[in-house]
Coordinates of C-alpha atoms and ligand atoms in Angstrom, one line a residue:
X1443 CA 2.0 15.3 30.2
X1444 CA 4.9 17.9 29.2
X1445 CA 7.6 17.1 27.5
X1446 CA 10.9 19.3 27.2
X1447 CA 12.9 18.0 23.9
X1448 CA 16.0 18.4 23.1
X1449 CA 17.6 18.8 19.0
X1450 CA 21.3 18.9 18.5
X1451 CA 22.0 16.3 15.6
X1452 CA 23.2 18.7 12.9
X1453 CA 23.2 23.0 12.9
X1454 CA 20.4 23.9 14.7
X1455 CA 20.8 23.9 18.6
X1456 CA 16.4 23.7 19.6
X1457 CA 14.7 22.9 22.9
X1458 CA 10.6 22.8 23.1
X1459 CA 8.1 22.0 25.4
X1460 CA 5.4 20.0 24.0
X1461 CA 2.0 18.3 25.8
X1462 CA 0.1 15.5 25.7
X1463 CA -2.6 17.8 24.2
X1464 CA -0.6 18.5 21.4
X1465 CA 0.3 21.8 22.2
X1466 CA 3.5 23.4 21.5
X1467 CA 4.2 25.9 24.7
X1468 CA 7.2 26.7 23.1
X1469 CA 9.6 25.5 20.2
X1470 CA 12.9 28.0 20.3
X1471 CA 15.4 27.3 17.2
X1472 CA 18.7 28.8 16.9
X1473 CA 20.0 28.1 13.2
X1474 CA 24.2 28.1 13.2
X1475 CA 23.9 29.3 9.0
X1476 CA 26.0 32.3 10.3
X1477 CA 29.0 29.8 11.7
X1478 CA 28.8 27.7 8.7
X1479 CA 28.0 29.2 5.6
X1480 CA 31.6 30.7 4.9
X1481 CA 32.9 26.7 4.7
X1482 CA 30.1 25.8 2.3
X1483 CA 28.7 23.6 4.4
X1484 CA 28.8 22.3 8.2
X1485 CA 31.6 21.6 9.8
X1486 CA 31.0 19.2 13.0
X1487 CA 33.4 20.5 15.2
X1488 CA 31.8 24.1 14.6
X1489 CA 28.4 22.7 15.2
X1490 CA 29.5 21.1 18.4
X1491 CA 31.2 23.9 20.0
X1492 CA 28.7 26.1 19.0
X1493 CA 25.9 23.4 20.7
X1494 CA 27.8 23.4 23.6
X1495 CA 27.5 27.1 23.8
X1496 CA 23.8 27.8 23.3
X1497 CA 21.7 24.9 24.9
X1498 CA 21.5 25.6 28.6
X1499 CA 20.4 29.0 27.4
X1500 CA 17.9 27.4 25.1
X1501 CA 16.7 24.9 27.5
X1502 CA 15.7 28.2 29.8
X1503 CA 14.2 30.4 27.0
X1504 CA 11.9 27.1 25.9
X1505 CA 10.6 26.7 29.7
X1506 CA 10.1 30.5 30.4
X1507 CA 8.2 30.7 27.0
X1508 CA 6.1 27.6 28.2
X1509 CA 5.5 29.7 31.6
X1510 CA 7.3 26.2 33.4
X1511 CA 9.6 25.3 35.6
X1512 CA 12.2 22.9 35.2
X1513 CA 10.7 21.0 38.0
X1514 CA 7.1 20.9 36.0
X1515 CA 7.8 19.1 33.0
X1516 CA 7.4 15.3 32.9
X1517 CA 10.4 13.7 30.7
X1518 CA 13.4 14.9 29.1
X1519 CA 13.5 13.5 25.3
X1520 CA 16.3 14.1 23.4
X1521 CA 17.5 13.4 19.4
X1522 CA 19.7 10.5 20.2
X1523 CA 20.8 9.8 16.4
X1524 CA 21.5 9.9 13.3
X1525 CA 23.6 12.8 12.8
X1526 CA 26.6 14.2 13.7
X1527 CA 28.0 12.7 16.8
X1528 CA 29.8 15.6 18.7
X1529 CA 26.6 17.6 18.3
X1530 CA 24.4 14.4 19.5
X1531 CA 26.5 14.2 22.8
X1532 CA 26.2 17.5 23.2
X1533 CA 22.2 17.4 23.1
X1534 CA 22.3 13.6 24.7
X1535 CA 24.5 14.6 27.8
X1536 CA 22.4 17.2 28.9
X1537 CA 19.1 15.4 28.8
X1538 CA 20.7 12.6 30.6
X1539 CA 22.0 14.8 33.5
X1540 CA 18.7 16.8 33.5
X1541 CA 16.6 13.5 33.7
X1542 CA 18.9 12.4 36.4
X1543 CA 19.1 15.9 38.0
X1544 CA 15.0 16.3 38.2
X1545 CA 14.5 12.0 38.4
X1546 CA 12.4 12.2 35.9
X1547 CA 12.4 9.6 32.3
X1548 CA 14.7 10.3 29.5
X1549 CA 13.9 9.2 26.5
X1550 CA 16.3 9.0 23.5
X1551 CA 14.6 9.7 20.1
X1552 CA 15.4 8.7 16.6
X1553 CA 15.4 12.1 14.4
X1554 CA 14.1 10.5 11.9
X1555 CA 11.1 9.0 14.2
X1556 CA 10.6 12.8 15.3
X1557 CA 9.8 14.0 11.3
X1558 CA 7.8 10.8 11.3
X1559 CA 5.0 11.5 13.6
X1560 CA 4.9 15.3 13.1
X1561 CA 1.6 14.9 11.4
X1562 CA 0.3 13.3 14.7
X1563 CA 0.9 16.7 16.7
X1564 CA 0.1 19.1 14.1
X1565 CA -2.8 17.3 12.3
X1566 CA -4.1 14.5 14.5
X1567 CA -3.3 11.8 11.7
X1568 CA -3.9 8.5 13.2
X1569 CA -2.2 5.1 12.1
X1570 CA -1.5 3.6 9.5
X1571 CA -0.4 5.7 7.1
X1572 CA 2.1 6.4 4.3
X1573 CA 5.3 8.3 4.7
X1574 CA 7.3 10.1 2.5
X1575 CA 10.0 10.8 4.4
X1576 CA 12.6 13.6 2.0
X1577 CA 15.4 15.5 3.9
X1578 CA 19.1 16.0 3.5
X1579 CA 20.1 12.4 4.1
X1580 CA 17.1 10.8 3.2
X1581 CA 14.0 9.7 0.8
X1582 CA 11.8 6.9 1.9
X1583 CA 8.4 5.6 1.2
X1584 CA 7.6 4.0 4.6
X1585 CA 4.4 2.5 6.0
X1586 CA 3.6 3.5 9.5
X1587 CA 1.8 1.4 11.5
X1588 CA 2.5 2.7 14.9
X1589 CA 4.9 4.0 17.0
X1590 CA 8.4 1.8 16.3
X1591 CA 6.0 0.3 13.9
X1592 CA 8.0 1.0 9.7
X1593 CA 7.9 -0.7 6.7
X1594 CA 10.6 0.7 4.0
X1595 CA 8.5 0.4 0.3
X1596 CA 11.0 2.2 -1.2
X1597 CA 13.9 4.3 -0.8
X1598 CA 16.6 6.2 -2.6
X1599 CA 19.5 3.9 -4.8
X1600 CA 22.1 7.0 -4.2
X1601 CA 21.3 10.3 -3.5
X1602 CA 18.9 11.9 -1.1
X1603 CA 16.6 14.5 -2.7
X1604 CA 18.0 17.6 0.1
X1605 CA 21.2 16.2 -0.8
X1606 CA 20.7 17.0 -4.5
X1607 CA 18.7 20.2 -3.6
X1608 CA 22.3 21.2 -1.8
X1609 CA 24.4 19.8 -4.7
X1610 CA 22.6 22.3 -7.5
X1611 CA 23.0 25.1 -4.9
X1612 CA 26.8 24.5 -4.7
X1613 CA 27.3 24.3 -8.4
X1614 CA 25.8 27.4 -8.9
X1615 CA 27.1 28.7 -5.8
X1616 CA 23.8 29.8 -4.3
X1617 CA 25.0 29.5 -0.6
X1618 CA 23.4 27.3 2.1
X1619 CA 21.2 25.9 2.9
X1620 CA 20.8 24.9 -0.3
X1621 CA 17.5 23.9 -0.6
X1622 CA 15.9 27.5 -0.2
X1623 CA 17.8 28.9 -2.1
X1624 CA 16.7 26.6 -5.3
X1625 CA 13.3 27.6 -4.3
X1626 CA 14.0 31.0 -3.9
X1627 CA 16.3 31.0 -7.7
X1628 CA 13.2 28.6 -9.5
X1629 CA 10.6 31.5 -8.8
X1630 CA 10.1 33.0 -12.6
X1631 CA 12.4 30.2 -13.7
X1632 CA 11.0 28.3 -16.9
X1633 CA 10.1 24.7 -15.4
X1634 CA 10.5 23.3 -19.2
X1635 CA 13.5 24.8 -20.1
X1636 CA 15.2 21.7 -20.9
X1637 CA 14.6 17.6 -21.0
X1638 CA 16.2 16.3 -17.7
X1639 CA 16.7 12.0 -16.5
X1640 CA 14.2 10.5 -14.4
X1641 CA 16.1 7.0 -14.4
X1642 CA 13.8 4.8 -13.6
X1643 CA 10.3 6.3 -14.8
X1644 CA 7.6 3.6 -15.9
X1645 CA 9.4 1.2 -13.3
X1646 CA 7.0 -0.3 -10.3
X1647 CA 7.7 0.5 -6.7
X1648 CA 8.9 2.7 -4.5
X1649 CA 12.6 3.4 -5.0
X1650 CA 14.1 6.9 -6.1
X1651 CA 17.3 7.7 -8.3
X1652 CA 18.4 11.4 -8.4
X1653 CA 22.5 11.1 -9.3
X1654 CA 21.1 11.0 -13.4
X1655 CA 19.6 14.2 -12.9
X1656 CA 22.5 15.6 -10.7
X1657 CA 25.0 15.2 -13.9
X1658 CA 22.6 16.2 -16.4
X1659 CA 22.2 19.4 -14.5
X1660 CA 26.0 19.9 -14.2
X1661 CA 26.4 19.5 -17.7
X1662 CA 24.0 22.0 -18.5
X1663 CA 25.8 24.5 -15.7
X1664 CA 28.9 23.7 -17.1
X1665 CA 28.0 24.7 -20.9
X1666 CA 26.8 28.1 -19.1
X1667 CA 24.0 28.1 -21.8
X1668 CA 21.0 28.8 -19.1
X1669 CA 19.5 31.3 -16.6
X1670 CA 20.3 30.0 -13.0
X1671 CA 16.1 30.0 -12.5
X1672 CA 15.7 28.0 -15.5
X1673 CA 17.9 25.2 -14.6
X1674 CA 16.8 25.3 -10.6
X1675 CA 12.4 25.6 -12.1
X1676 CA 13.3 22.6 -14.1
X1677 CA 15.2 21.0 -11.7
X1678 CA 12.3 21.2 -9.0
X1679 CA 10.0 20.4 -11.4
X1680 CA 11.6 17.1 -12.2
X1681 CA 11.7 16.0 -8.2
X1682 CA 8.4 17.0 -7.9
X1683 CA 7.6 14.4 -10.8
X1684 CA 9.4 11.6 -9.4
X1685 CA 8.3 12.0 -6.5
X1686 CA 4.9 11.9 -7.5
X1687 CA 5.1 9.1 -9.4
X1688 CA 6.2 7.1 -6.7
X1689 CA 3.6 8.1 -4.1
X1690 CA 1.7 6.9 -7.1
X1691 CA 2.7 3.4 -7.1
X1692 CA 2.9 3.2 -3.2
X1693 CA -1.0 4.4 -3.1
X1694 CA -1.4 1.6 -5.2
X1695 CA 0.4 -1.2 -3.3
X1696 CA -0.3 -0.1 -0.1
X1697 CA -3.9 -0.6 1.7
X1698 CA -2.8 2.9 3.7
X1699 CA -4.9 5.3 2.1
X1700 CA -3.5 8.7 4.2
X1701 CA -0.1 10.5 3.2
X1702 CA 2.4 12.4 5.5
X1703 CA 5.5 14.3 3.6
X1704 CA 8.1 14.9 6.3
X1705 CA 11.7 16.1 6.7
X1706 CA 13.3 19.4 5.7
X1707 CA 12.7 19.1 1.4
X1708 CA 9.1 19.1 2.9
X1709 CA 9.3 22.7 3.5
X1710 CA 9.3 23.6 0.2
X1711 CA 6.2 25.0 -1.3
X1712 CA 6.5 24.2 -5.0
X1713 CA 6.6 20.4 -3.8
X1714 CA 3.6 21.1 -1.3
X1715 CA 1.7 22.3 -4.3
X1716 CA 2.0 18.9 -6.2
X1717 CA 1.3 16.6 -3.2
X1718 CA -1.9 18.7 -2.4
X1719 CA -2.5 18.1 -6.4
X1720 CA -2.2 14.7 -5.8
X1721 CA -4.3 14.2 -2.7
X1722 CA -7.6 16.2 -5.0
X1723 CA -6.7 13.9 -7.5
X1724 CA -6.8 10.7 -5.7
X1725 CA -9.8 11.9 -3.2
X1726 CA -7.1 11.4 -0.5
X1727 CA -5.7 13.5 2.3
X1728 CA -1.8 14.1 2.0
X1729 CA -0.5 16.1 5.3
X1730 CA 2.2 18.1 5.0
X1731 CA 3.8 19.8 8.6
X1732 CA 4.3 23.8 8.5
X1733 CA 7.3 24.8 7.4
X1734 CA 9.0 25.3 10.7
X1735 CA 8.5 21.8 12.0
X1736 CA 9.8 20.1 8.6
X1737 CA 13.0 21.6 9.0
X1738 CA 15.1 20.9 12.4
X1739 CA 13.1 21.3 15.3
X1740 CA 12.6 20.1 19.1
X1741 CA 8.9 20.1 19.2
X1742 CA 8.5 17.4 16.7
X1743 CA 11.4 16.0 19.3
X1744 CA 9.2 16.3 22.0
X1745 CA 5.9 14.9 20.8
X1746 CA 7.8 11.9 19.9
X1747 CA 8.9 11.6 23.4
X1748 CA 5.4 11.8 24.2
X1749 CA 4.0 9.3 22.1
X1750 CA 7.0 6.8 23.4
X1751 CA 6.4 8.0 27.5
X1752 CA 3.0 7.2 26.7
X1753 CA 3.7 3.4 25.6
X1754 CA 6.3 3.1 28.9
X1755 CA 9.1 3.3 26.5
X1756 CA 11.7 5.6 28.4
X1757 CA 15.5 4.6 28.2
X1758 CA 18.0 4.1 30.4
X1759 CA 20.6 6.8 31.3
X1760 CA 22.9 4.2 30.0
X1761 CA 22.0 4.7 26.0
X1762 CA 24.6 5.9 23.7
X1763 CA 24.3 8.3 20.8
X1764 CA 23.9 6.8 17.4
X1765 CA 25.6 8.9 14.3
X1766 CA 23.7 6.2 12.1
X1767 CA 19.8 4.8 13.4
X1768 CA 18.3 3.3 10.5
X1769 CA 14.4 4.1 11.2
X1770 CA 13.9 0.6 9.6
X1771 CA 16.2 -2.3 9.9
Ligands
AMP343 P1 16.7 17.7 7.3 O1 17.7 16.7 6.7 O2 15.4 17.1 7.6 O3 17.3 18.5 8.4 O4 16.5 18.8 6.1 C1 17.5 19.5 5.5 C2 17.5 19.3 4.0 O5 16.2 19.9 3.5 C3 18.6 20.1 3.3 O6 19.1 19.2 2.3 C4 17.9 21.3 2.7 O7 18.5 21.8 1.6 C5 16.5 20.7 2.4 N1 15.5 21.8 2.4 C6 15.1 22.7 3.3 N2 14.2 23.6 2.9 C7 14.0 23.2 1.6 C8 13.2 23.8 0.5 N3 12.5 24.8 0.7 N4 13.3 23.2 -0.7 C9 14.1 22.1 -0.9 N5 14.8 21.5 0.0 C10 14.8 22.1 1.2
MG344 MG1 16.0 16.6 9.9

């Protein structure tokens, strides 16, 4: 089985061709950081145009790389939500009319779905196992028992951790996208420079609170008394704590015993460190995607269109785009 999937639900315009087998034939990514960056941050009407502009162009660069043609690949999947809408139509429109085109399945997949079996094409992980699902809208603890199959343990009470990654990058304007560029800044940083929140340390379960540490961090920017790598080490170093401890506590309520960390905040390599602490610690394998498929991408898009072509769950040409799709709920 191939796959061709489609990613147009924020700034990165993708197309990839995935198989059955798990291989990637091809995964091309075009970040729109250029368009954006002088704004501070996306702007959807950007995003869309710029979508509009690059796909079909895309689409043919993914098939030539994968040595197919259009005619050869088995299903169209597509990120059908959340995200922003314009670019989602965009992305949506053009599997539909390919799938009708070519009469082939289309199949509209939940982004968030795509990051959460990522680990299935890249590592073989089988079900059930424990997700940590971190990105710029989101930070979950799910339990995964299948394909559709999610169980929230735990999520965030206000912001997302990519969100707060972003929010420290701003203050200290760093430029986007913000969570790199903490990365980047905490290199040589002091990770105990100062005492930083963790709101709701000691407390059972799964759910996260980062807007503490958000405004102890601005006050310490404000007073202008630290080294940018300072404040974004000891930042990073207190998400990598929280986060910890809660994988903690889900490890211990859950009978799951396997750990995938997805979405973009997975990319980072300070965090990876930790969660690979972790899994020695615990005698426990935590799988982390590379780099390049945490962050926006259509072959994680793909493979999740293969997984739900291979349960019979195509959709009809009739499905509309969904700027919020709860994985849960
Ligand atoms: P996503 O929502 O899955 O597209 O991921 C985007 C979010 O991940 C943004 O908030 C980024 O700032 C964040 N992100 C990407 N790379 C890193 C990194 N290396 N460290 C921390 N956050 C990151
Ligand atoms: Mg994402």
């Amino acid at each position: 089985m191939k796959i061709l999937g489609i990613e147009t639900s924020c700034d990165e315009t993708s197309a990839a061709v995935v198989t059955g087998e798990r291989e990637i034939l091809s995964n091309i990514v075009r970040s729109q950081v250029k368009e954006h960056s002088v704004y501070g941050g996306v702007v959807p009407e950007i995003a869309s145009r710029a979508h509009i502009e690059f796909l079909d162009g895309i689409i043919l660069r993914a098939l030539s790389e994968a040595k197919l043609r259009l005619d050869e690949i088995d299903g169209i999947a597509v990120t059908a939500g959340p995200g922003l809408i314009g670019g989602l139509i965009v992305g949506v429109m053009e599997a539909k009319a390919l799938a009708s085109a070519l009469g082939k399945p289309f199949i509209a997949v939940n982004h968030l779905e795509g990051h959460a079996l990522t680990a299935r094409l890249t590592d073989d992980v089988a079900f059930p196992y424990l997700l940590l699902l971190v990105s710029g809208g989101h930070c979950q603890i799910l339990h995964v028992g299948g394909v559709g199959k999610y169980e929230l343990l735990g999520e965030t009470l206000d912001d997302a951790v990519g969100e707060s990654f972003d929010k420290l990058a701003k203050m200290l304007g760093l430029g986007i996208p913000g969570g790199p560029q903490v990365e980047k800044m905490a290199r040589g940083g002091n990770a105990q420079a100062f005492d930083l929140p963790n709101p709701l340390q000691g407390r059972k379960g799964c759910d996260f609170s980062f807007s503490g540490l958000k405004t102890a961090v601005k006050k310490i920017v404000d007073e202008g008394k630290h080294t940018p790598s300072d404040i974004c080490a000891t930042f990073q170093h207190k998400i990598r704590e929280i986060l910890l401890e809660r994988l903690r506590n889900a490890l211990e309520i859950s009978p799951a015993q396997r750990v995938v960390i997805a979405g973009g905040v997975a990319a980072n390599l300070y965090l990876r460190e930790g969660f690979q602490a972790l899994a020695a610690e615990k005698n426990i394998r935590i799988s982390c995607p590379p780099v390049a498929l945490c962050t926006d991408n259509a072959a994680m898009i793909a493979w999740a269109g293969v997984e739900k072509l291979r349960l019979g769950q195509a959709d009809g040409l009739d499905f509309k785009p969904r700027a919020r799709w709860p994985l849960v709920g």
